[in-house]
PDB file of C-alpha atoms in Angstrom:
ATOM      1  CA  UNK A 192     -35.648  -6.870 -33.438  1.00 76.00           C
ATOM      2  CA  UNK A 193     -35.380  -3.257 -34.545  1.00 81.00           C
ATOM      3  CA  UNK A 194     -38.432  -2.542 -32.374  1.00 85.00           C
ATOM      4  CA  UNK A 195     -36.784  -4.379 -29.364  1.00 86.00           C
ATOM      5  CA  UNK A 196     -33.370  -2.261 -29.828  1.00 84.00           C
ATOM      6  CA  UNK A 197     -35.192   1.130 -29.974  1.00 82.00           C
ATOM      7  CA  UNK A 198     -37.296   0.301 -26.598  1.00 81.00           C
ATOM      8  CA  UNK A 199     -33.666  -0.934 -24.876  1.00 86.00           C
ATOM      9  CA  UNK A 200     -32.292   2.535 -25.979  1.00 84.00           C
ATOM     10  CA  UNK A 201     -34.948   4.703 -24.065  1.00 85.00           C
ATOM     11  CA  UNK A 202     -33.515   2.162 -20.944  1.00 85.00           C
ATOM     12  CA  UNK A 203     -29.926   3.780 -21.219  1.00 85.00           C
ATOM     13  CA  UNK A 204     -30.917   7.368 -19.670  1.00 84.00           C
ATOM     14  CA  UNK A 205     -32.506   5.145 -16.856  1.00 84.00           C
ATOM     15  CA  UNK A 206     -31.968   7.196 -13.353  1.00 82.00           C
ATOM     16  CA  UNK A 207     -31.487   3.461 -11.924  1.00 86.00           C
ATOM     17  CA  UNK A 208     -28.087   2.137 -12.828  1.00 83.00           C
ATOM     18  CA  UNK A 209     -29.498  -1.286 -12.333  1.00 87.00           C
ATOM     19  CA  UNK A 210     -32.049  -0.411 -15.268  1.00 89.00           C
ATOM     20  CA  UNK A 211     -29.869   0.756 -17.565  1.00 86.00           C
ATOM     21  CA  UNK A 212     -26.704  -2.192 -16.977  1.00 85.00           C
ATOM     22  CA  UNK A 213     -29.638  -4.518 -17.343  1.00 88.00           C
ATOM     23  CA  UNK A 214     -30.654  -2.967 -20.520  1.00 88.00           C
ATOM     24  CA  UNK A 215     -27.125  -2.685 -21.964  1.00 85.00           C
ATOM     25  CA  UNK A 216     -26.373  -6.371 -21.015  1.00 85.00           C
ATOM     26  CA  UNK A 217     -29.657  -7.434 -23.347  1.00 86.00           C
ATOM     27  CA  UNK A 218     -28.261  -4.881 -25.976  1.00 86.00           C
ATOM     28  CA  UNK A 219     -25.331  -6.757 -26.141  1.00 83.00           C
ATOM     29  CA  UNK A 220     -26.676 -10.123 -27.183  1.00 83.00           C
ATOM     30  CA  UNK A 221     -27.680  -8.407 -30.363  1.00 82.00           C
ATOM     31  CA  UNK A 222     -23.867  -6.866 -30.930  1.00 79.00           C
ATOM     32  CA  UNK A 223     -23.561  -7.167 -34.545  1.00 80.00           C
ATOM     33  CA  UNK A 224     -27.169  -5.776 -35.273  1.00 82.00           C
ATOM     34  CA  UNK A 225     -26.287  -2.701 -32.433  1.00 84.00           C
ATOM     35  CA  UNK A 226     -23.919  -0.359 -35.020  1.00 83.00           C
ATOM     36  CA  UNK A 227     -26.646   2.054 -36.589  1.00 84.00           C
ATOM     37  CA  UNK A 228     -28.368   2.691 -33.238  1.00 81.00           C
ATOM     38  CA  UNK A 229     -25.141   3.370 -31.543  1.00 85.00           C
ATOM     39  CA  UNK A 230     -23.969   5.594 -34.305  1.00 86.00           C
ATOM     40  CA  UNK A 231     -27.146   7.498 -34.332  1.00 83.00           C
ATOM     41  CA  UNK A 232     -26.890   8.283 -30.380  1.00 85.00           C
ATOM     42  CA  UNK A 233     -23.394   8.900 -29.547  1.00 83.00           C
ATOM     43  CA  UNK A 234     -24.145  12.697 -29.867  1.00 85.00           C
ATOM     44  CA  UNK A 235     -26.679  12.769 -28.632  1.00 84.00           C
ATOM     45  CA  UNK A 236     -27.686  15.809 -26.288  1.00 84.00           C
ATOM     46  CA  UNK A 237     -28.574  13.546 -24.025  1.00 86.00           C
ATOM     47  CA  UNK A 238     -25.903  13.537 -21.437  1.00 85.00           C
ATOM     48  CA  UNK A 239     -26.837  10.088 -19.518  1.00 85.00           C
ATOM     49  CA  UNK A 240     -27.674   8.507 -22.367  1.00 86.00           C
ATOM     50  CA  UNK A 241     -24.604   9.499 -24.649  1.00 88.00           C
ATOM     51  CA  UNK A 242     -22.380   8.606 -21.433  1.00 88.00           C
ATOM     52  CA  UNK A 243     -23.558   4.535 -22.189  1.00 87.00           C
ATOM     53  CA  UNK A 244     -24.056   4.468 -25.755  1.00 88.00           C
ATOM     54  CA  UNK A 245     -20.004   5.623 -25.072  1.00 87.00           C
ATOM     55  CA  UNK A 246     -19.597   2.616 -22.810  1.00 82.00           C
ATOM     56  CA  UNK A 247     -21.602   0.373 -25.207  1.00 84.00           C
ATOM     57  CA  UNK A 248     -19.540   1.170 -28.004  1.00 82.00           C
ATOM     58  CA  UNK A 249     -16.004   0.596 -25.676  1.00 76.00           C
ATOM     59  CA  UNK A 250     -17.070  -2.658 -24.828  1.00 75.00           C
ATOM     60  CA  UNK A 251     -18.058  -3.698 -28.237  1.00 79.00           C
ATOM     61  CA  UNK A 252     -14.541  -2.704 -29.102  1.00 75.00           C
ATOM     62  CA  UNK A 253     -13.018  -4.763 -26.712  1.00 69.00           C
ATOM     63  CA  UNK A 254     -14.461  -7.549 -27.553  1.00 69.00           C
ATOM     64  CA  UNK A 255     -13.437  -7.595 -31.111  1.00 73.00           C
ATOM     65  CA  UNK A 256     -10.322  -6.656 -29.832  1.00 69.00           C
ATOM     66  CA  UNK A 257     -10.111  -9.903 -28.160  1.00 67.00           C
ATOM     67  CA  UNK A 258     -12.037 -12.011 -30.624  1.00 67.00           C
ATOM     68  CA  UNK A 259      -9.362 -10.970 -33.419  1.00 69.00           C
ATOM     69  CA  UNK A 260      -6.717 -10.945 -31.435  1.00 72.00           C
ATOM     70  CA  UNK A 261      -5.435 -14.449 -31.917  1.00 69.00           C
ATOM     71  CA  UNK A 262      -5.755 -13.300 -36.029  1.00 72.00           C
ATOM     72  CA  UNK A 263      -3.985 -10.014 -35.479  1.00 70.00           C
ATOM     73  CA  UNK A 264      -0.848 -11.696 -33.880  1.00 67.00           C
ATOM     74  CA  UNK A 265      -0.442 -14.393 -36.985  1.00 71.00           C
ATOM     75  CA  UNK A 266      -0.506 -11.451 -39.263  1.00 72.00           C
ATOM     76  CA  UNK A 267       3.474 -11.501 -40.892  1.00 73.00           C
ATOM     77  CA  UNK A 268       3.165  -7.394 -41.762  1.00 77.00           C
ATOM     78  CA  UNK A 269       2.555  -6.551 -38.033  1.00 79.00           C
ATOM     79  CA  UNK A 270       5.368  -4.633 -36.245  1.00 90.00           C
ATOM     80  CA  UNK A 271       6.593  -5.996 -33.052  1.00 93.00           C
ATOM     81  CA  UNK A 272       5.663  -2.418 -31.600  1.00 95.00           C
ATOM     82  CA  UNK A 273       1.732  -2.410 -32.628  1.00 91.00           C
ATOM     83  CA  UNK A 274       1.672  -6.401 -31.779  1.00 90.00           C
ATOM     84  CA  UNK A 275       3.106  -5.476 -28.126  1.00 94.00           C
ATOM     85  CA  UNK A 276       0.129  -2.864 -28.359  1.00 94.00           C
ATOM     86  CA  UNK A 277      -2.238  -5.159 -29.025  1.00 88.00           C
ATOM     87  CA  UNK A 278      -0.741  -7.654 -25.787  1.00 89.00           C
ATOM     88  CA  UNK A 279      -1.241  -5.021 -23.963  1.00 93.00           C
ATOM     89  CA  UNK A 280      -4.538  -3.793 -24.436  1.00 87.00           C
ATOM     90  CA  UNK A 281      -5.656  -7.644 -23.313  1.00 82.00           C
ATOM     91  CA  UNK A 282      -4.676  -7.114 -20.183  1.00 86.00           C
ATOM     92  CA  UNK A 283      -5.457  -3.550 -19.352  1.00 88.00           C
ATOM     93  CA  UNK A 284      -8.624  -2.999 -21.989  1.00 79.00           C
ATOM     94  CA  UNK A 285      -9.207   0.256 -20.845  1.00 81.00           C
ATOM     95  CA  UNK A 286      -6.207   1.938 -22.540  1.00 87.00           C
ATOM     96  CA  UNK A 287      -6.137   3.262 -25.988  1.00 88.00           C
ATOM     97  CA  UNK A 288      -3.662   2.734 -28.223  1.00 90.00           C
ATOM     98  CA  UNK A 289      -2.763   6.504 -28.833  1.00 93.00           C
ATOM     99  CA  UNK A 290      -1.567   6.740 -25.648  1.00 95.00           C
ATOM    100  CA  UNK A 291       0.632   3.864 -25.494  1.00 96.00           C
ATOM    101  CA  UNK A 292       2.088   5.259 -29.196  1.00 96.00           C
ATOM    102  CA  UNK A 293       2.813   8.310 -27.354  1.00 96.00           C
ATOM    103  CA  UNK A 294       4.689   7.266 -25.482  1.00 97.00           C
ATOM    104  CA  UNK A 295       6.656   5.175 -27.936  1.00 97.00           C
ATOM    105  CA  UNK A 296       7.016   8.158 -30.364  1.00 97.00           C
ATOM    106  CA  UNK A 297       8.733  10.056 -27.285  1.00 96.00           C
ATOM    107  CA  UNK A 298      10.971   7.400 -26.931  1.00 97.00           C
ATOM    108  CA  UNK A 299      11.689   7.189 -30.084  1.00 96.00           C
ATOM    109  CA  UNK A 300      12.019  11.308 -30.461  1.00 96.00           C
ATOM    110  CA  UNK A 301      14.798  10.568 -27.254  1.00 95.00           C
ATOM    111  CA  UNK A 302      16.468   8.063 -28.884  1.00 96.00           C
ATOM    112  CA  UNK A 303      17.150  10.153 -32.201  1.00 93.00           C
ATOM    113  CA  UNK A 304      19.130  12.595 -29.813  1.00 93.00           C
ATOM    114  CA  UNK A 305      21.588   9.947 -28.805  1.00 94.00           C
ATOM    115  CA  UNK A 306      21.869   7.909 -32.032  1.00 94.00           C
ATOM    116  CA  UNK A 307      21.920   4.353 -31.069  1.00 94.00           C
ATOM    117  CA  UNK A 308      23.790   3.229 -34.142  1.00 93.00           C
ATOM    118  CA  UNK A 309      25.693   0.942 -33.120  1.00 95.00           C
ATOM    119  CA  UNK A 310      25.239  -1.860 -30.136  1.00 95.00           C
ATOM    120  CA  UNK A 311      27.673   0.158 -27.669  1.00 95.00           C
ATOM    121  CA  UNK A 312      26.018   3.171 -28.473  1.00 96.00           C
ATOM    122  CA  UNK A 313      22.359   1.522 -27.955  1.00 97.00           C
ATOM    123  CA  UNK A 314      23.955  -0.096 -25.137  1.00 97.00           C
ATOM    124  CA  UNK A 315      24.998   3.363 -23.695  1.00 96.00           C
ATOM    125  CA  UNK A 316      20.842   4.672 -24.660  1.00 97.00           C
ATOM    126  CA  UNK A 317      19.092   1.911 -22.702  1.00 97.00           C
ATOM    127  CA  UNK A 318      21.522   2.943 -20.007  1.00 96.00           C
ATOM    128  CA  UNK A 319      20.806   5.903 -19.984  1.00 96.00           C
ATOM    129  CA  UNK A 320      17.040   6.036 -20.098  1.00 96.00           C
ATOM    130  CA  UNK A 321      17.442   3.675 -17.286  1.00 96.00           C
ATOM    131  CA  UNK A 322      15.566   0.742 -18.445  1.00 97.00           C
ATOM    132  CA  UNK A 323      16.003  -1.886 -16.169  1.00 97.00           C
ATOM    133  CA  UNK A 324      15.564  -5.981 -15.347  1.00 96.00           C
ATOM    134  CA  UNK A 325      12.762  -6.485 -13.527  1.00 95.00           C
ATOM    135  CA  UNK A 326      13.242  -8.740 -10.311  1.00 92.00           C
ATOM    136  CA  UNK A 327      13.524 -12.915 -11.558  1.00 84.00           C
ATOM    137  CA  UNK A 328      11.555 -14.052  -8.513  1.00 83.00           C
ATOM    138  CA  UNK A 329       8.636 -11.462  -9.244  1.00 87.00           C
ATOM    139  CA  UNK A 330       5.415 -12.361 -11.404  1.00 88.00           C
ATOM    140  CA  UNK A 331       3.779  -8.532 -12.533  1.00 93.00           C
ATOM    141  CA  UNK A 332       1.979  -8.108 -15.229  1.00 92.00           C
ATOM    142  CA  UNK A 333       3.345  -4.523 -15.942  1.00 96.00           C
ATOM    143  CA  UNK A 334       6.249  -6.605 -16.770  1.00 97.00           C
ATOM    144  CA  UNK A 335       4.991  -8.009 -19.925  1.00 95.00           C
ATOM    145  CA  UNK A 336       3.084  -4.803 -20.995  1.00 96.00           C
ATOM    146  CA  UNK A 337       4.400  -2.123 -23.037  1.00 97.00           C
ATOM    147  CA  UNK A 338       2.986   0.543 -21.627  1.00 97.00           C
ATOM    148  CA  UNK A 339       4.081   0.028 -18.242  1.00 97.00           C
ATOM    149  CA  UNK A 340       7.528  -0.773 -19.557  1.00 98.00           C
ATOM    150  CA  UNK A 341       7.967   2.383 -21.617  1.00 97.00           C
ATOM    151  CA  UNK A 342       6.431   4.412 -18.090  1.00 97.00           C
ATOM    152  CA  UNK A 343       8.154   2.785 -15.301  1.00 97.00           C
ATOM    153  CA  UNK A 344      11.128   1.474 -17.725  1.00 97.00           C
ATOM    154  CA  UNK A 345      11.193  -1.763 -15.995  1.00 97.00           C
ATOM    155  CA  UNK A 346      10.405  -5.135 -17.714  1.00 97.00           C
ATOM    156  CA  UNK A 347      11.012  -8.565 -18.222  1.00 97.00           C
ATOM    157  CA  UNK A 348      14.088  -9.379 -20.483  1.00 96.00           C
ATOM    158  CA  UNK A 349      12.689 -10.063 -23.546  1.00 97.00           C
ATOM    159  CA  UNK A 350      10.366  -7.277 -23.286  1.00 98.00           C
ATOM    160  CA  UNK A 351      13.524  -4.587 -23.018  1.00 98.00           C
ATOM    161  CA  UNK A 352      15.152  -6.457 -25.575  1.00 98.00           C
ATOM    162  CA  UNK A 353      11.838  -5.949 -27.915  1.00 97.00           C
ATOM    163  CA  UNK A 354      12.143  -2.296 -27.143  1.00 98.00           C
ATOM    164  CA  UNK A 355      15.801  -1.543 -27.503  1.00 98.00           C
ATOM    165  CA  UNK A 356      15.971  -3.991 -31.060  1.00 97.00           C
ATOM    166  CA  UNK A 357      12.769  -1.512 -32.295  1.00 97.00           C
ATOM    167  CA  UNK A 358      15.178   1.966 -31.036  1.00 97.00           C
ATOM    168  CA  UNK A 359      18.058   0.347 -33.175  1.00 96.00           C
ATOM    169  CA  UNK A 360      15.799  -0.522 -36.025  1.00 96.00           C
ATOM    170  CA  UNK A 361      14.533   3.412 -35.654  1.00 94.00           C
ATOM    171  CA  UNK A 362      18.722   4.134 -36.275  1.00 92.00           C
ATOM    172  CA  UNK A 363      18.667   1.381 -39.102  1.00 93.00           C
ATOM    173  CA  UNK A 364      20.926  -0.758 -36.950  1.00 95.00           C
ATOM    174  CA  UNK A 365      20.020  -4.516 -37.507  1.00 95.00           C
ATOM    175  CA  UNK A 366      20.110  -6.241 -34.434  1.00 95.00           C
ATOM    176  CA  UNK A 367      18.164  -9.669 -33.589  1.00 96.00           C
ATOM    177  CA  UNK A 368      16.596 -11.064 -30.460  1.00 97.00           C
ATOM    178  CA  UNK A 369      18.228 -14.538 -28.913  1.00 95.00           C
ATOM    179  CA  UNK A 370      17.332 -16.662 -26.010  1.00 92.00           C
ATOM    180  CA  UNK A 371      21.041 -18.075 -24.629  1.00 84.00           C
ATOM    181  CA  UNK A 372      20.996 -20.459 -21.821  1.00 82.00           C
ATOM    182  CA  UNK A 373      17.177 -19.446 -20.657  1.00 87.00           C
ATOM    183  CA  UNK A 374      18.189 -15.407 -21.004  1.00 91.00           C
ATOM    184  CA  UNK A 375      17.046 -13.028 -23.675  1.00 95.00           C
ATOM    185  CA  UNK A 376      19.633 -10.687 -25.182  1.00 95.00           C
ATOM    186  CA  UNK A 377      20.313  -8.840 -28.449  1.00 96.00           C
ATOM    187  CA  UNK A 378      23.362  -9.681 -30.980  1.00 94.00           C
ATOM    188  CA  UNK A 379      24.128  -7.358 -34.305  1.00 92.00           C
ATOM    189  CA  UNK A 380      25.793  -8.338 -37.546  1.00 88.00           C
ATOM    190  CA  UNK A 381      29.311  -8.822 -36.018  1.00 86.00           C
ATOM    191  CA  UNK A 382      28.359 -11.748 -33.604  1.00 87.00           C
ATOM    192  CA  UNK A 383      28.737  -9.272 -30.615  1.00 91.00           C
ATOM    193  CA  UNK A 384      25.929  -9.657 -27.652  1.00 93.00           C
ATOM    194  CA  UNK A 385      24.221  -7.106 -25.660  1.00 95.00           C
ATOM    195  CA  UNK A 386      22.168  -8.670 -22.665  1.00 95.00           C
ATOM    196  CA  UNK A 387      19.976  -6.289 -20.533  1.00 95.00           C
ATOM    197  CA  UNK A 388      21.242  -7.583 -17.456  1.00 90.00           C
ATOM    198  CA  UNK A 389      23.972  -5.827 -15.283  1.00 87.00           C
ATOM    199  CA  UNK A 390      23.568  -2.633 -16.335  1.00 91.00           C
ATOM    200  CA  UNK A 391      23.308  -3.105 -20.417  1.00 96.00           C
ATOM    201  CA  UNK A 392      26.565  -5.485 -20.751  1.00 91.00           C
ATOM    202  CA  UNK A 393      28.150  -5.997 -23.709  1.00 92.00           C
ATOM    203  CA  UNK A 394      30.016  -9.432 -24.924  1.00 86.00           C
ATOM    204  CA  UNK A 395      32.354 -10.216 -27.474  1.00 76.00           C
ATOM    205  CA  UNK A 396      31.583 -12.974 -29.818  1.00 66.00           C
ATOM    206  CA  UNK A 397      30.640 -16.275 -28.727  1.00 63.00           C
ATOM    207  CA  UNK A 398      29.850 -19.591 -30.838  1.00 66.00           C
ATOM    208  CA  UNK A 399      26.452 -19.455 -32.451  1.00 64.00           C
ATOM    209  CA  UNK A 400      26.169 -22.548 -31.591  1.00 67.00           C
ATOM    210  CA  UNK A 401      22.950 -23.013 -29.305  1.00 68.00           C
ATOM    211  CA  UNK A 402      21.848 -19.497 -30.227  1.00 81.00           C
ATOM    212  CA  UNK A 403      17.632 -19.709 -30.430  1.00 88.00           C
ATOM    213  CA  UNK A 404      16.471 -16.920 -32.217  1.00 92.00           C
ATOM    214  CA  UNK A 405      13.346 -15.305 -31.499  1.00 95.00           C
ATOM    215  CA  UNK A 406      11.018 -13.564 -34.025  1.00 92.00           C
ATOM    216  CA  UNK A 407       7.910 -11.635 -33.982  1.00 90.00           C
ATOM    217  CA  UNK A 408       5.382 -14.119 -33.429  1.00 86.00           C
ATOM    218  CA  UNK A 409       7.318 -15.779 -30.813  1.00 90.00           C
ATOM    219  CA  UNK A 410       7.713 -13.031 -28.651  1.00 93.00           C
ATOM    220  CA  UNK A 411       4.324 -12.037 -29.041  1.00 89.00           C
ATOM    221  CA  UNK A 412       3.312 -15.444 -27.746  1.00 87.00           C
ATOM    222  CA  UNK A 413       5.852 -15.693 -25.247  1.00 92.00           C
ATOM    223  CA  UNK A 414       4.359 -12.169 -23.597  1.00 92.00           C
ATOM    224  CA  UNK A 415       0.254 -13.503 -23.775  1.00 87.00           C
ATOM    225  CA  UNK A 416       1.450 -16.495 -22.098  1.00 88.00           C
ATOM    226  CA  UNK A 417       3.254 -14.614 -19.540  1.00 91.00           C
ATOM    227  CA  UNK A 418       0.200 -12.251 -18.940  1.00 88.00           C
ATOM    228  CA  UNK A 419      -1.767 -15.875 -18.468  1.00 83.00           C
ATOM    229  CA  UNK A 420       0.342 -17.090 -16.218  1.00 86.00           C
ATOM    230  CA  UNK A 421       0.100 -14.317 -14.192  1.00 85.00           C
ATOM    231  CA  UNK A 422      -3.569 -14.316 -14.739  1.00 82.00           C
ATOM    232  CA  UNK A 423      -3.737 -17.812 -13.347  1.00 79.00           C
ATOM    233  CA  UNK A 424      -1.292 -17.514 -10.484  1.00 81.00           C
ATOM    234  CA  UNK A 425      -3.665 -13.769  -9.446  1.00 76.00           C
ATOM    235  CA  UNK A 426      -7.007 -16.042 -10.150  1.00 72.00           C
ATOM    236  CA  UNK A 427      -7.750 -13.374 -12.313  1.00 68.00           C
ATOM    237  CA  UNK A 428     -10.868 -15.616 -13.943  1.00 62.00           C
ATOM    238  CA  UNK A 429     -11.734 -12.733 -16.421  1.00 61.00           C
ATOM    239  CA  UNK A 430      -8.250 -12.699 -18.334  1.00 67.00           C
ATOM    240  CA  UNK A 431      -7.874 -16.397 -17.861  1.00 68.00           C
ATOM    241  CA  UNK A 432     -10.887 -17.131 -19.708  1.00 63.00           C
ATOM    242  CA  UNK A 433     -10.182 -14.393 -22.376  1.00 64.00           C
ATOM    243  CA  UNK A 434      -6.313 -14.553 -22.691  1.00 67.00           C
ATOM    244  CA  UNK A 435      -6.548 -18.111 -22.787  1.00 67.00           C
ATOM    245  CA  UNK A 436      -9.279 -18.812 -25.042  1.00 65.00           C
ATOM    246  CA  UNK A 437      -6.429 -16.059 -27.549  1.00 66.00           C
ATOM    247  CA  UNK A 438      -3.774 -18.400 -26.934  1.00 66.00           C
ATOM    248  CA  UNK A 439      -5.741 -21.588 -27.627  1.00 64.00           C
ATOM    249  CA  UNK A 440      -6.977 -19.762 -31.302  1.00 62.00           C
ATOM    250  CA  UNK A 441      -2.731 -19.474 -31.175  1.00 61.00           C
ATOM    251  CA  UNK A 442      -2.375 -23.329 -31.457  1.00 60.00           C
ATOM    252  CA  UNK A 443      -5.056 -23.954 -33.537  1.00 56.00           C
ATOM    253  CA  UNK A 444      -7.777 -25.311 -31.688  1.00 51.00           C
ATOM    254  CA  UNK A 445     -11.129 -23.570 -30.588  1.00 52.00           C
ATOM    255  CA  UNK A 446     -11.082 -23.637 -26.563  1.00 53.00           C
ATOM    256  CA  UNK A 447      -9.980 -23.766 -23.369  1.00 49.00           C
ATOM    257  CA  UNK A 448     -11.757 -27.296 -22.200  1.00 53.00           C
ATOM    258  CA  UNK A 449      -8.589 -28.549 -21.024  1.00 49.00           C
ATOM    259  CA  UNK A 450      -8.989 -25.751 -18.019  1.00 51.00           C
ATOM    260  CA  UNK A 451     -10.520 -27.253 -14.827  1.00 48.00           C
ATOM    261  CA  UNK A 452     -14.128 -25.688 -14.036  1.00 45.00           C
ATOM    262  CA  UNK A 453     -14.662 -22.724 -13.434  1.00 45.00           C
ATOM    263  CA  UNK A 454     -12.037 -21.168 -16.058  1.00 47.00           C
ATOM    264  CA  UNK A 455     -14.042 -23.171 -19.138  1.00 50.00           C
ATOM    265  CA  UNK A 456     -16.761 -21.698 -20.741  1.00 45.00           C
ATOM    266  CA  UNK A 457     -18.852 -24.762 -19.557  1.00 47.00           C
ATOM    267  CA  UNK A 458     -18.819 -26.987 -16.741  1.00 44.00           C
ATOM    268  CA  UNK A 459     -17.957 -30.187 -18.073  1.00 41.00           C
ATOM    269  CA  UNK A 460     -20.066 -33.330 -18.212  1.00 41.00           C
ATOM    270  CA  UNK A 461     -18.797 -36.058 -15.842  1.00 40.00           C
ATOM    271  CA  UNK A 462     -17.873 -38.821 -18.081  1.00 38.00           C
ATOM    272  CA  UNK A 463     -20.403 -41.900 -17.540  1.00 33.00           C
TER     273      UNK A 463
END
């Protein structure tokens, strides 16, 4: 094997893309065993051939990105922020993660100017920034990913409501996400409501009764099965096979067989 590696390698600097995808594509079948050879070239002087040991090494990532995703989102310690993160980089796997944090930690460095302490005064910040509902008869991805949210500071509901609880948290204001008849909004310690709809409005205390909270993992699940909904409705067959098979490890089982062909792994066997 270590033979057959080393002789794929001296493919990568091919002058014939086709060469060199062909050889990467054969590399890739041996992904766990492809670490030293990849660390041993990325520098390499090499220009071509550093340029795909790069790419290698980006799509490696990506895949265990995808391949632990399902694992990552169970995990209890994860923040809503780096889970949103991780949501996002599903759907557009070419992003990092540093600059989606960036853009979060200039929120954040924003928000410490106003001090959104209290619900009216968080109220008054998502205002402000401009964050805004995005349309309910309109199925975009960008809706459901942070980092499109946080740039163009529109968003589905619970999605702003994800951001603005994390700002509060930021100010050590408690506030918790609720779903109330079908709508997302936040409510703090006192009962009172803040829904991101019309502007940031506030309401006075209702009955709790038919309140659904919403924690971590739920949200986190609710925005992968946006993103394959979206997937499905855009036949987007690469993030319906790969979003779906995240959800499926979700619930438990092991794939997505339930799909009609050609979104399964495997055509299925006509039953005799």
């Amino acid at each position: 094997m270590k033979k057959k590696i080393e002789n794929l390698i001296k493919l990568l600097d091919d002058e014939n893309p086709q060469t060199a995808q062909a050889a990467m594509a054969e590399m890739l079948k041996h992904e766990n065993e492809l670490e030293e050879y990849l660390a041993h070239h990325q520098e390499s002087e090499n220009v071509l051939l550093r340029k795909r040991i790069h790419q290698l090494q980006a799509i490696i990532t990506v895949r265990r990105r995808r391949r632990n995703f399902a694992k990552i989102l169970k995990d209890r310690s994860l923040s809503l922020i780096q889970g949103l993160i991780e949501v996002h980089l599903q759907w557009y796997d070419n992003d990092s993660e540093r600059s989606i944090m960036s853009l979060w930690d200039e929120l954040l460095s924003t928000a410490q100017r106003y001090n959104p302490s209290t619900l009216e005064k968080l109220a008054y910040f998502m205002r402000k920034c401009g964050f805004t509902l995005s349309p309910k008869d309109e199925l975009q991805a960008d809706y459901f990913c942070l980092g499109p949210v946080l740039e163009e500071l529109v968003g589905a509901d619970f999605m702003l409501c994800s951001v603005a609880r994390e700002i509060a948290a930021s100010r050590g204001l408690e506030v918790r996400i609720i779903r109330l008849l079908g709508e997302f909004a936040l409510v703090d310690g006192e009962g009172k409501i803040l829904t991101p709809k019309n502007g940031w409005q506030l309401i006075q205390q209702t009955q709790t009764q038919g309140w659904d909270f919403w924690d971590n993992e739920k949200l986190l699940k609710l925005a992968s099965s946006m993103l394959f909904l979206f997937a499905v409705s855009s036949d987007s067959f690469r993030y319906v096979t790969t979003i779906g098979e995240s959800l499926i490890q979700l619930a438990g089982d092991d794939d997505i067989d339930f799909l009609p062909y050609p979104y399964t792994t495997k055509e299925k066997e006509e039953k005799s």
